[in-house]
Coordinates of C-alpha atoms in Angstrom, one line a residue:
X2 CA 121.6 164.8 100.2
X3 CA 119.5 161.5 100.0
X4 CA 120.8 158.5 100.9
X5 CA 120.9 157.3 97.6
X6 CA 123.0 158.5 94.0
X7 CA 119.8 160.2 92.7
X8 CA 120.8 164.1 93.1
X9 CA 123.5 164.4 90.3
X10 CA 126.4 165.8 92.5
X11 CA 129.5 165.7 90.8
X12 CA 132.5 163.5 91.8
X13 CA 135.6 165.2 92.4
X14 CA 138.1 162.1 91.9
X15 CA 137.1 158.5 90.7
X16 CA 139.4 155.4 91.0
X17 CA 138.4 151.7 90.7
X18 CA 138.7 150.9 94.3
X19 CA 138.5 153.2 97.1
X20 CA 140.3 152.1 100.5
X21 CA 138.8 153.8 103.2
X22 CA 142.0 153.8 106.5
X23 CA 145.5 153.0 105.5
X24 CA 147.1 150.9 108.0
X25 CA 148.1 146.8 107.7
X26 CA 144.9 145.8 106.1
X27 CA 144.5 148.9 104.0
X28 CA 147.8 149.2 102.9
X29 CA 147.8 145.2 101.6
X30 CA 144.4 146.0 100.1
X31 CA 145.5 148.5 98.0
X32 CA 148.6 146.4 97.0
X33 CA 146.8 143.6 96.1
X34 CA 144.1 145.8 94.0
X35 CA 147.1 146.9 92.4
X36 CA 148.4 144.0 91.4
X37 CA 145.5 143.5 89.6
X38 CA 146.1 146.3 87.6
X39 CA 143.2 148.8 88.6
X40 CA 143.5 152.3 90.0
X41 CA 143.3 152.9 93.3
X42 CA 143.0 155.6 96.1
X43 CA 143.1 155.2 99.6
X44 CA 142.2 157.3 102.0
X45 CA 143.3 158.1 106.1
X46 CA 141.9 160.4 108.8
X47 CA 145.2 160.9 110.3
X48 CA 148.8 160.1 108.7
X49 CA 148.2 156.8 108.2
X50 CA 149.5 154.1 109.4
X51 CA 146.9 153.2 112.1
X52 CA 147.2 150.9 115.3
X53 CA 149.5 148.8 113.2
X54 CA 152.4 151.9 113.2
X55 CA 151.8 151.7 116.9
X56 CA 151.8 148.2 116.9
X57 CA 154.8 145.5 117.9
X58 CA 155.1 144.6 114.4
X59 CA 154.2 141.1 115.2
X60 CA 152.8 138.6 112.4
X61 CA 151.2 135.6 113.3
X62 CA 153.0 133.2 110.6
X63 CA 154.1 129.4 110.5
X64 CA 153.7 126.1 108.2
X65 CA 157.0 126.5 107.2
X66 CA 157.9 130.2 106.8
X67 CA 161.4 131.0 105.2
X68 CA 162.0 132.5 108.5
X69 CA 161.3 129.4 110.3
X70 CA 163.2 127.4 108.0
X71 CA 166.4 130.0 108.4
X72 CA 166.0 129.5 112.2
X73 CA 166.0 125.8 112.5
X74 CA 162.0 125.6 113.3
X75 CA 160.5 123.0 111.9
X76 CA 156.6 123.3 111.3
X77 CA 153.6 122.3 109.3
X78 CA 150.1 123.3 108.2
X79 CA 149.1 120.5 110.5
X80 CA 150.4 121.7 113.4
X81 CA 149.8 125.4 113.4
X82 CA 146.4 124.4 112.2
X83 CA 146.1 122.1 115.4
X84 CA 147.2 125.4 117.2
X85 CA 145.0 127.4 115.4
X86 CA 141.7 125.8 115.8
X87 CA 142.7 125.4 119.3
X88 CA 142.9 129.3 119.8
X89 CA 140.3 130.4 116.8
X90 CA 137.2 128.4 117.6
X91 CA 134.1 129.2 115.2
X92 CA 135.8 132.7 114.6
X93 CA 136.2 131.9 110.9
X94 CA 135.0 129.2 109.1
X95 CA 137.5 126.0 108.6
X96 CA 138.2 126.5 104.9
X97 CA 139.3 130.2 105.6
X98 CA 140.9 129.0 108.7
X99 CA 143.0 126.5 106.6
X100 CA 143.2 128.7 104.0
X101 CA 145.6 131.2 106.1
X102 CA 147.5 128.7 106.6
X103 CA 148.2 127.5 103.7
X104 CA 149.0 130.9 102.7
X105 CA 151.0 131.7 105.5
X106 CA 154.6 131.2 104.2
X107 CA 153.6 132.7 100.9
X108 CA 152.3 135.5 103.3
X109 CA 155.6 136.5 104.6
X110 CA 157.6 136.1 101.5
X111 CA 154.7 138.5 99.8
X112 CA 155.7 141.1 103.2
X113 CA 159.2 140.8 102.6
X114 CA 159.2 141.1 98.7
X115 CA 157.7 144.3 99.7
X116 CA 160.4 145.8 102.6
X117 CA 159.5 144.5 105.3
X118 CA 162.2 143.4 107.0
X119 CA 162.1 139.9 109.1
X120 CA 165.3 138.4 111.0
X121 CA 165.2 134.7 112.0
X122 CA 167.3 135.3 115.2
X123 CA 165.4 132.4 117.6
X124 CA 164.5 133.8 121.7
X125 CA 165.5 131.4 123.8
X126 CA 163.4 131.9 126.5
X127 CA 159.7 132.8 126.9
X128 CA 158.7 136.5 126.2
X129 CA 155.3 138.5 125.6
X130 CA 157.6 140.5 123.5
X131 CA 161.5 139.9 122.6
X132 CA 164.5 142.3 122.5
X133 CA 166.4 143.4 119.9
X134 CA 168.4 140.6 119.6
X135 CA 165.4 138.4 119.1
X136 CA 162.8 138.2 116.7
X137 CA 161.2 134.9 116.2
X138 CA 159.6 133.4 119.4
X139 CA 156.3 131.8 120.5
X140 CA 153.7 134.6 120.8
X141 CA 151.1 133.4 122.1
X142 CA 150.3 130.2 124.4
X143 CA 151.9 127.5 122.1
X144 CA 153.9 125.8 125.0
X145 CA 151.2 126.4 127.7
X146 CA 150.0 122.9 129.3
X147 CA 146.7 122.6 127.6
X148 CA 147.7 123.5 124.0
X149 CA 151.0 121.4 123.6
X150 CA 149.3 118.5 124.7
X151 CA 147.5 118.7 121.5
X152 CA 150.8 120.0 119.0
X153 CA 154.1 120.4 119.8
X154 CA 154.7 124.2 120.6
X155 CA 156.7 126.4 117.8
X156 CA 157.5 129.6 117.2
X157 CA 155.6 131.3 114.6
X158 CA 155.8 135.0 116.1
X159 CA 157.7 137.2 113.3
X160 CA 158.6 140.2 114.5
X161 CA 159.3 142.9 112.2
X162 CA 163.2 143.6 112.4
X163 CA 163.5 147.0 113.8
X164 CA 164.2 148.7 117.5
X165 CA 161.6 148.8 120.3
X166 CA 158.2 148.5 118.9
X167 CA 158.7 147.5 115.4
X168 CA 155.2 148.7 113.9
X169 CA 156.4 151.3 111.9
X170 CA 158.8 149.2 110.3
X171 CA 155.7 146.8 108.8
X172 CA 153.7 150.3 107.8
X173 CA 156.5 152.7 106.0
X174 CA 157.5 149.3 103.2
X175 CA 154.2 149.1 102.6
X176 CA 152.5 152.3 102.1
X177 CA 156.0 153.3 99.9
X178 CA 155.3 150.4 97.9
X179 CA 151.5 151.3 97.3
X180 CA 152.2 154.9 96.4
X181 CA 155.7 153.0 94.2
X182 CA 152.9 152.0 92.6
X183 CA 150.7 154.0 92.0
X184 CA 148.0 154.2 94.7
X185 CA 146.9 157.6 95.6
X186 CA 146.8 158.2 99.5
X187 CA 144.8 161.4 100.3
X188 CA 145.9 161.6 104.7
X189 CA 143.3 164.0 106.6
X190 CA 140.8 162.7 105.1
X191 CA 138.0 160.9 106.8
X192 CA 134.6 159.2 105.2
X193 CA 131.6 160.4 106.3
X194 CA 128.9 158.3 104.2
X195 CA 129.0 155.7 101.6
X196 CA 127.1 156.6 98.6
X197 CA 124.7 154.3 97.0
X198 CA 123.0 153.9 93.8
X199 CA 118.9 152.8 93.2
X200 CA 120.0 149.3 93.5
X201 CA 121.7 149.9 96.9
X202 CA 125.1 149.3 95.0
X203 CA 128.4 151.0 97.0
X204 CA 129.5 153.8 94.3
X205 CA 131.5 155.9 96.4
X206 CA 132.0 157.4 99.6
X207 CA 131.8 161.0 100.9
X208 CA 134.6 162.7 102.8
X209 CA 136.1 165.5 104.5
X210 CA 139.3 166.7 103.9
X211 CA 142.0 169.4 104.5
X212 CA 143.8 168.4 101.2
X213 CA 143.0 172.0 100.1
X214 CA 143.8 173.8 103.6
X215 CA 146.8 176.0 103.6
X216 CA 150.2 173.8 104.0
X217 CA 151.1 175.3 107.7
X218 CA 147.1 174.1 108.7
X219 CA 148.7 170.7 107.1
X220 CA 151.8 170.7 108.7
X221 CA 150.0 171.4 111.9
X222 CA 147.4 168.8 111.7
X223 CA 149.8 166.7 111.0
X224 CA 152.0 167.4 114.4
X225 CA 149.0 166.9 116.4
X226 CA 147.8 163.5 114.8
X227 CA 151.3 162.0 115.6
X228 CA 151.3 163.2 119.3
X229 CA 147.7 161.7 119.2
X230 CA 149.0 158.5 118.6
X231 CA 152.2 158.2 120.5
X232 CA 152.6 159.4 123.7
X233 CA 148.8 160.5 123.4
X234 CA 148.2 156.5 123.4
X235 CA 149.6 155.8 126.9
X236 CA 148.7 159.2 128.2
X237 CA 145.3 159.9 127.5
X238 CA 144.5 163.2 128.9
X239 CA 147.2 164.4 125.9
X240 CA 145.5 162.8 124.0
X241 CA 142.3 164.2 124.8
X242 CA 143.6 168.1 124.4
X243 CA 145.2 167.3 121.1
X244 CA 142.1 165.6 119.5
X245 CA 140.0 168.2 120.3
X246 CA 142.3 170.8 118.5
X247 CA 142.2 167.8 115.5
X248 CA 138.6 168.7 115.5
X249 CA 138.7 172.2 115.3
X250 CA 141.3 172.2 112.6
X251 CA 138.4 169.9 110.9
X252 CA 136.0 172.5 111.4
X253 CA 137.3 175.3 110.5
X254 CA 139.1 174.3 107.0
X255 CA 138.0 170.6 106.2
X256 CA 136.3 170.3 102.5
X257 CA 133.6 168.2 101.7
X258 CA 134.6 165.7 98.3
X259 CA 133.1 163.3 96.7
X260 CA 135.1 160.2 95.5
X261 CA 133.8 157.9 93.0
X262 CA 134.6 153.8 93.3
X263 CA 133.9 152.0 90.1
X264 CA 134.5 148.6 91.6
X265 CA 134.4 148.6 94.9
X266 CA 134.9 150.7 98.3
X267 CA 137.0 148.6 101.0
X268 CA 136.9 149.4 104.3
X269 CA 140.3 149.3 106.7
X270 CA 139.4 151.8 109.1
X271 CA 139.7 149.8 112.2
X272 CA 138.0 148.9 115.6
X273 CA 136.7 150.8 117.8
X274 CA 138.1 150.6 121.4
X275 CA 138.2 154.7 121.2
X276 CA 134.7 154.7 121.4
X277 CA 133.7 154.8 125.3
X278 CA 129.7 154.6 124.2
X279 CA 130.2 151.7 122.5
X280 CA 132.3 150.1 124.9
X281 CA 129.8 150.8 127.4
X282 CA 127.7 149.2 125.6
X283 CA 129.1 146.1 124.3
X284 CA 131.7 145.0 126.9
X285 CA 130.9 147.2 130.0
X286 CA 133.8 145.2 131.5
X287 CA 136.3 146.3 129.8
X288 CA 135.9 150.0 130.1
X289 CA 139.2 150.0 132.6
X290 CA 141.5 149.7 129.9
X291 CA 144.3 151.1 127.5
X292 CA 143.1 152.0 124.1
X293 CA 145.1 150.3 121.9
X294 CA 144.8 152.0 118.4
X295 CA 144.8 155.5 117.9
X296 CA 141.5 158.0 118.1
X297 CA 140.2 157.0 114.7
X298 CA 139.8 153.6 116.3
X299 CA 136.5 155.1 116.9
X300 CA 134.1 152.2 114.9
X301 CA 133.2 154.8 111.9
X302 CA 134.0 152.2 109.4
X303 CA 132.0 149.6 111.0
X304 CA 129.6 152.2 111.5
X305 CA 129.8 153.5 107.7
X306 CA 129.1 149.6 106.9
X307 CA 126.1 149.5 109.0
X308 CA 124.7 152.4 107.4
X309 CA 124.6 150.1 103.5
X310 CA 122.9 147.4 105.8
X311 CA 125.5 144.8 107.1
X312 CA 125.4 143.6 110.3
X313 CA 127.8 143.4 113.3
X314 CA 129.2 140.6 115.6
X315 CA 131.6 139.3 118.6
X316 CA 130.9 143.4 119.9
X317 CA 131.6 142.1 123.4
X318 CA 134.3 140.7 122.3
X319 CA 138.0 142.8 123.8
X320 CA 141.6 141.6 124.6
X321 CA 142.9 142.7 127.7
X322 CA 146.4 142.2 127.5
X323 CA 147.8 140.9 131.4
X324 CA 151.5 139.9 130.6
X325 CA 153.5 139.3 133.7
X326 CA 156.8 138.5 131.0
X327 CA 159.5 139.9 131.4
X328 CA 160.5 138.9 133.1
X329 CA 160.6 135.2 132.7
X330 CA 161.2 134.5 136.1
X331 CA 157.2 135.0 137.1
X332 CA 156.3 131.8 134.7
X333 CA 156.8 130.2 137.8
X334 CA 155.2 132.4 140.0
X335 CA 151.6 131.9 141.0
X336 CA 148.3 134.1 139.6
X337 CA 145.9 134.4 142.6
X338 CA 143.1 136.4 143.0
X339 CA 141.2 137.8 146.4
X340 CA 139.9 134.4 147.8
X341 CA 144.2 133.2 147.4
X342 CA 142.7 130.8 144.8
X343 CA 145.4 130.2 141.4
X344 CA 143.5 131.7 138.6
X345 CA 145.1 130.5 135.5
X346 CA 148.1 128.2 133.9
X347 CA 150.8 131.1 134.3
X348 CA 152.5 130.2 130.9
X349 CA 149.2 131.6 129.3
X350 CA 149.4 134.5 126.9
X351 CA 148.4 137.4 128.3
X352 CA 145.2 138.5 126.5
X353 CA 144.0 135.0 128.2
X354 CA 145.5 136.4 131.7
X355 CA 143.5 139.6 131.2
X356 CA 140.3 137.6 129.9
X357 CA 140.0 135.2 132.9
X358 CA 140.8 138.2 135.4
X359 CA 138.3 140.4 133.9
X360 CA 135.5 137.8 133.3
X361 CA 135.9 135.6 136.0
X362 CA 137.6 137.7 139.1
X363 CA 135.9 140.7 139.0
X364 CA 139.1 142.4 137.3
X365 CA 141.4 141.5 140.5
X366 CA 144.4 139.1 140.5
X367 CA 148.1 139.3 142.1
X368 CA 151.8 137.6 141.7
X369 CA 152.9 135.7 144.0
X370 CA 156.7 135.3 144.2
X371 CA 158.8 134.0 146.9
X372 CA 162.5 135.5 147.6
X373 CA 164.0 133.5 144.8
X374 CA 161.7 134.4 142.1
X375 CA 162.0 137.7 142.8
X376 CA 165.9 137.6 142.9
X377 CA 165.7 136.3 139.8
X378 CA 163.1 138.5 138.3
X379 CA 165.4 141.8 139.2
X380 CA 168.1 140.2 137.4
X381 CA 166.3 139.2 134.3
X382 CA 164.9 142.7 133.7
X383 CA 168.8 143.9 132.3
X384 CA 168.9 140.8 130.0
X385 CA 165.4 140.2 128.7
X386 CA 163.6 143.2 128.5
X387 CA 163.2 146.3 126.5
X388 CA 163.7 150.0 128.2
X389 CA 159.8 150.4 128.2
X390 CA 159.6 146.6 129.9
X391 CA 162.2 147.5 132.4
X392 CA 160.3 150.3 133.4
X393 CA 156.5 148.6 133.5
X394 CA 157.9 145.9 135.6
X395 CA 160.2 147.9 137.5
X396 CA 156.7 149.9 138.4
X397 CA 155.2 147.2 139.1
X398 CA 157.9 145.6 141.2
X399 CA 158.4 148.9 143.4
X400 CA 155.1 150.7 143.6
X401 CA 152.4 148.5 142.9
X402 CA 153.4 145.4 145.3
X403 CA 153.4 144.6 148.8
X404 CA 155.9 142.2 150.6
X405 CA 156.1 140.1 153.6
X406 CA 157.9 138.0 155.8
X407 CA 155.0 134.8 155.6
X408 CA 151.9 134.3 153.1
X409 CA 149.5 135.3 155.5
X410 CA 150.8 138.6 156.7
X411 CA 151.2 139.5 152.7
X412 CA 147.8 138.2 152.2
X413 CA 146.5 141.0 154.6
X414 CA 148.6 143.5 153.6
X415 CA 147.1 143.5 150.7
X416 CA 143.6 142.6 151.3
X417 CA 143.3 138.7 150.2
X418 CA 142.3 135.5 151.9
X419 CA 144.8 134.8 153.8
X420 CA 143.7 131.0 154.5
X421 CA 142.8 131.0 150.8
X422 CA 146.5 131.8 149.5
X423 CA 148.1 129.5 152.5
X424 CA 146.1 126.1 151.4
X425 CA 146.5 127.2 147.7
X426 CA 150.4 127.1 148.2
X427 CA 150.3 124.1 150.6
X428 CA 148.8 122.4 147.7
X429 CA 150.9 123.4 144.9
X430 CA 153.6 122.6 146.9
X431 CA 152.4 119.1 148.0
X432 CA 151.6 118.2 144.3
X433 CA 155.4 118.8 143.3
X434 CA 156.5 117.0 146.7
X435 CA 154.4 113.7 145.5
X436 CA 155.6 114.3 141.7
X437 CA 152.0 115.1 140.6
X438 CA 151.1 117.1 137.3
X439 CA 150.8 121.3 138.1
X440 CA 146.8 121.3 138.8
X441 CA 146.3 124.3 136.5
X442 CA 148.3 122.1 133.4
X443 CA 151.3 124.3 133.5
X444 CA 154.1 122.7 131.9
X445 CA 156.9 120.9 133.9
X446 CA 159.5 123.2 132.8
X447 CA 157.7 126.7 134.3
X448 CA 156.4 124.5 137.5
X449 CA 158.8 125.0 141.2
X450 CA 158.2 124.9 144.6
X451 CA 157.3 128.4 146.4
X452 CA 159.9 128.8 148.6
X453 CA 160.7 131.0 151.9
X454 CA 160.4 134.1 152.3
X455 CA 160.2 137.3 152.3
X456 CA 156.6 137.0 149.8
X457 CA 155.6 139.4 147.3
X458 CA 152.5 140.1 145.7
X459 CA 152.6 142.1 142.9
X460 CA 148.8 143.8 141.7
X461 CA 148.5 143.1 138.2
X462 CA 144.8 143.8 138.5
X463 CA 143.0 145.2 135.6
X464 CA 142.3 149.0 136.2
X465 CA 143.3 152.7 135.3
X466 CA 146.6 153.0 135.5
X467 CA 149.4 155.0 134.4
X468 CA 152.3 153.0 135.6
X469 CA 150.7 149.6 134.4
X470 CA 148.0 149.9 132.5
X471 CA 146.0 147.4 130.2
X472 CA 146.1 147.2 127.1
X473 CA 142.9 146.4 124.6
X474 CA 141.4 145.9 121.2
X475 CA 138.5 145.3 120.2
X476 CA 137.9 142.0 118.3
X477 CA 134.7 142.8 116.7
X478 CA 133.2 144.5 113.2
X479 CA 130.8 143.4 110.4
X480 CA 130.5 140.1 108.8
X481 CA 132.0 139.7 105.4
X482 CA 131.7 137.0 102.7
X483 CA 134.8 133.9 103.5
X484 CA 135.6 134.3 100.0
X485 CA 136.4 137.3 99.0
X486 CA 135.5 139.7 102.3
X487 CA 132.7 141.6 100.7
X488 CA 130.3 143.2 103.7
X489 CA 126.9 140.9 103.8
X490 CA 123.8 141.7 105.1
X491 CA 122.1 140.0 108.2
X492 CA 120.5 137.4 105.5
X493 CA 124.7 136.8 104.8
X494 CA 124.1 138.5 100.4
X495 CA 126.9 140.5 99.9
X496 CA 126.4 144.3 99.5
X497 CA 127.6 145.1 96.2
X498 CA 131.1 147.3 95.8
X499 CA 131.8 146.8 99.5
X500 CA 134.1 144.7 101.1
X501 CA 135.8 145.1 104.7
X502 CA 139.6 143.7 106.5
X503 CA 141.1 143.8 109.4
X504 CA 139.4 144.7 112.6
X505 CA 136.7 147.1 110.5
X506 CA 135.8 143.0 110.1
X507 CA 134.9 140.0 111.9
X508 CA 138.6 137.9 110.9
X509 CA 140.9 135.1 112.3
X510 CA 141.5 136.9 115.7
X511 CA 137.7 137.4 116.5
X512 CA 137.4 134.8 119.0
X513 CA 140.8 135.0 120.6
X514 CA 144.0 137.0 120.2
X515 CA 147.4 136.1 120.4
X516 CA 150.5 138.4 119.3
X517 CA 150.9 138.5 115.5
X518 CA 147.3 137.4 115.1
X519 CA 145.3 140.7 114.4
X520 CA 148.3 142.1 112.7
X521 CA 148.8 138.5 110.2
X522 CA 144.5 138.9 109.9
X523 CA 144.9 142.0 108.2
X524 CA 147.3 141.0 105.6
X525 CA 145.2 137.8 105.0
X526 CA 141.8 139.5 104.7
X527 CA 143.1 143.0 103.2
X528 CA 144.7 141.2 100.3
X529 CA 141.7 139.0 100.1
X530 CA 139.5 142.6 99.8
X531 CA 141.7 144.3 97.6
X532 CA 142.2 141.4 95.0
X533 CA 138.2 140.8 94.8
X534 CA 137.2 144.5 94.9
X535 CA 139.5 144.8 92.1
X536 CA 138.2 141.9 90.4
X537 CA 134.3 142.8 90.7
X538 CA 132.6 144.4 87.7
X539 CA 133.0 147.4 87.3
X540 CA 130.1 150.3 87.5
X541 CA 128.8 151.6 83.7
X542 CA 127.8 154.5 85.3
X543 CA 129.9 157.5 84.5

């Protein structure tokens, strides 16, 4: 079959818009396609749902949310954008920039109209991720020293109201509401090739599917994707084993379908931190961490994209998630890493933790807590933190730490400089005797002495690890259009009938990620997608 629509196949479905990976950005594509009265069908390799099921259920929202409002937050467009532009950088241009925004209460009201669920209980305290009692709170670095010297530091992390990891919450309300609707999802069902017509127009897509395949092969299929994704997420030789029977179920009974898009073809189908080639060969030093997504996560839609003639950027881009909260106690401990030397403003998020231990220390950096911080910390852990945070930091704490009765016998146990981390506490110290700012900018309220002993330095290092691993995504994927997210070629024309969101694309978190950021992206640039595909002309041909 040539590249082009020129053999006369016949299509075996045809909607107006295609959606190609039916998570967050896939799932508000095909709403907002919807809304514009057009047919759709989406499409997902596994059961849909993507990293955003296994996701926190964080969005990234502010300027006056109703959820802010309920809470007692007062915020503005000018501040988050003061925020924003702070963390963004040349990611997006500024209208987009400003144009999320703007949008972003609307955002939320648009989420909740639709299910999702959102509780304006305020955290109290500093968190990489709240409990269930909590679910607004500052998710990214918004009251670290070098950002609220610019804006005042608000909340503006919505967490989806639901137990533990509150992904699944965002997903299910949306993906009813598409199919409520009237969107067609066909799960186990993966693209293989985007069809083109003599004018290099997007017409369809190509696919394989086990839509036909006896209902027990279904069932089956089915079973296996889910353990893919969860546990198969944190324990990756399971995850291994099962993918490989995902692919012989593929083999044996997938069809081959064609799908016809009369408008448009948008693709949703995520990063690609499962790829091990390509993360090789983009960000070599990142290849030590989690993979955040599930095994689609593979870069096929970016790669699908590539294959009309767009172009990719911010590859080397990945967030390597170092959180040392909960619990909260260790704001006020001190990152160091194998010359003793501070690192890093400790009230940092921790994708900025990972970055600068990754990029800058050679993927080494430890605690260091005295007696009192560590008291503290124990006690913390039954107040502030969820049963899969308990048992991270408990890890940590016990197996992955070394203690000492004085800085320079912990510094050797461990393998540091041992005069490094002595003069690097003698200073901090000094600086709080003589009532000087933390030299790092950490703010006033997270800064205290380092007291006696015993000392504890706890490896938060970035490496393999199945007791306290890292966590990454990948940032990257193909350059769309600002205004409306069609896919554009390296000469920045737009290929026509294809248009790309979330983390398929280069969006608001391709620079820098904070929690809620990626997740809030994919709202704003699926809807974006979904209302222009639907909007485009559509194609005569039959």
């Amino acid at each position: 079959m040539t590249e082009q629509d020129d053999d006369g196949a016949a299509w075996d479905e045809r909607a107006d818009v295609v959606i190609v990976g039916f998570g967050a950005a896939g799932g508000c594509a095909a709403l907002a396609a919807r809304e514009q009265g057009v047919d759709v069908v989406a499409i997902d390799r596994f059961n849909g749902g993507g990293a955003t099921a296994l996701s926190g259920g964080i969005i990234y929202a502010g300027a006056g949310t109703a959820i802010q409002r309920r809470a007692g937050v007062a915020d503005s467009v000018e501040q988050m954008l003061a925020y924003l532009r702070l963390e963004v950088g040349d990611a997006v241009d500024p209208a987009t920039l400003e144009s999320f925004v703007r949008e972003s209460p609307a955002m939320i009201d648009w989420l909740a109209n639709y299910g999702v669920p959102f509780d304006a209980t305020l955290c109290p305290y500093k968190t990489s991720f709240p409990n269930n009692r909590y679910y607004l709170y500052h998710s990214g670095s918004e009251n670290s020293g070098a950002f609220r010297r610019h804006t005042p530091p608000v909340p503006r992390g919505h967490r989806v109201k639901g137990k533990g990891t509150s992904g699944k919450k965002l997903y299910r309300p949306l993906a009813q509401s598409a199919q409520e609707l009237g969107v067609r999802l066909h799960a186990h069902t993966r693209a293989t090739r985007l069809i083109r017509d003599a004018e290099g127009r997007v017409t369809g897509i190509e696919a394989m599917t086990l839509r036909g395949a006896p209902a027990a092969v279904r069932a089956t299929y089915a079973r296996l994707a889910a353990l893919s994704a969860k546990p198969g997420i944190y324990y990756p030789p399971l995850r291994r084993r099962t993918d490989r029977r995902l692919r012989s179920l593929e083999r044996r009974f997938a069809e081959h379908i064609r799908i016809r898009a009369r408008r448009g073809v948008v693709l949703c189908a995520g990063g690609f931190i499962a790829n091990t080639a390509w993360i090789s060969q983009h960000a070599p030093l990142f290849a030590g961490g989690l993979q955040l997504g599930t095994s689609g996560d593979d870069g096929s839609g970016i790669d699908l994209a590539m294959s009309a003639g767009a172009v990719a950027g911010r590859m080397d881009n990945v967030s390597a998630w170092r959180f040392i909260t909960p619990p909260s106690a260790f704001l006020s401990a001190l990152i160091v890493n194998r010359h003793g030397q501070r690192i890093i403003d400790e009230s940092r998020y921790g994708a900025a933790v990972g970055q600068v231990i990754v990029t800058e220390n050679g993927g080494s950096a430890w605690i260091l807590a005295d007696a009192d911080v560590m008291r503290t910390a124990r006690r913390q852990l039954l107040t502030q933190a969820l049963w899969f945070q308990r048992a991270q930091a408990a890890a940590l704490m016990v197996a992955d730490s070394r203690r000492a009765s004085t800085l320079t016998e912990v510094a050797r146990k461990v393998g540091i400089d041992a005069d490094g981390l002595n003069a690097t506490v003698a200073a901090h110290n000094s600086a709080i005797d003589n009532g000087e700012a933390d030299p790092m900018g950490k703010p006033a309220e997270f800064v205290r002495r380092i007291g006696s002993g015993p000392y504890t330095l706890l490896n938060i290092s970035v490496r393999p690890s199945l007791l306290n691993p890292t966590p990454m995504l990948t940032l990257g994927g193909v350059k769309v259009d600002a205004a409306s997210g069609a896919v554009v070629t390296g000469s920045g024309d737009p290929i026509p009938g294809l248009y790309a969101a979330g983390r398929t694309a280069i969006g608001i978190c391709s620079n820098g990620y904070v929690s809620g950021l990626s997740l809030a992206d994919c709202v704003f640039s699926g809807r974006r997608a979904g209302t222009h595909a639907a909007l485009a002309d559509a194609d005569a041909a039959p």
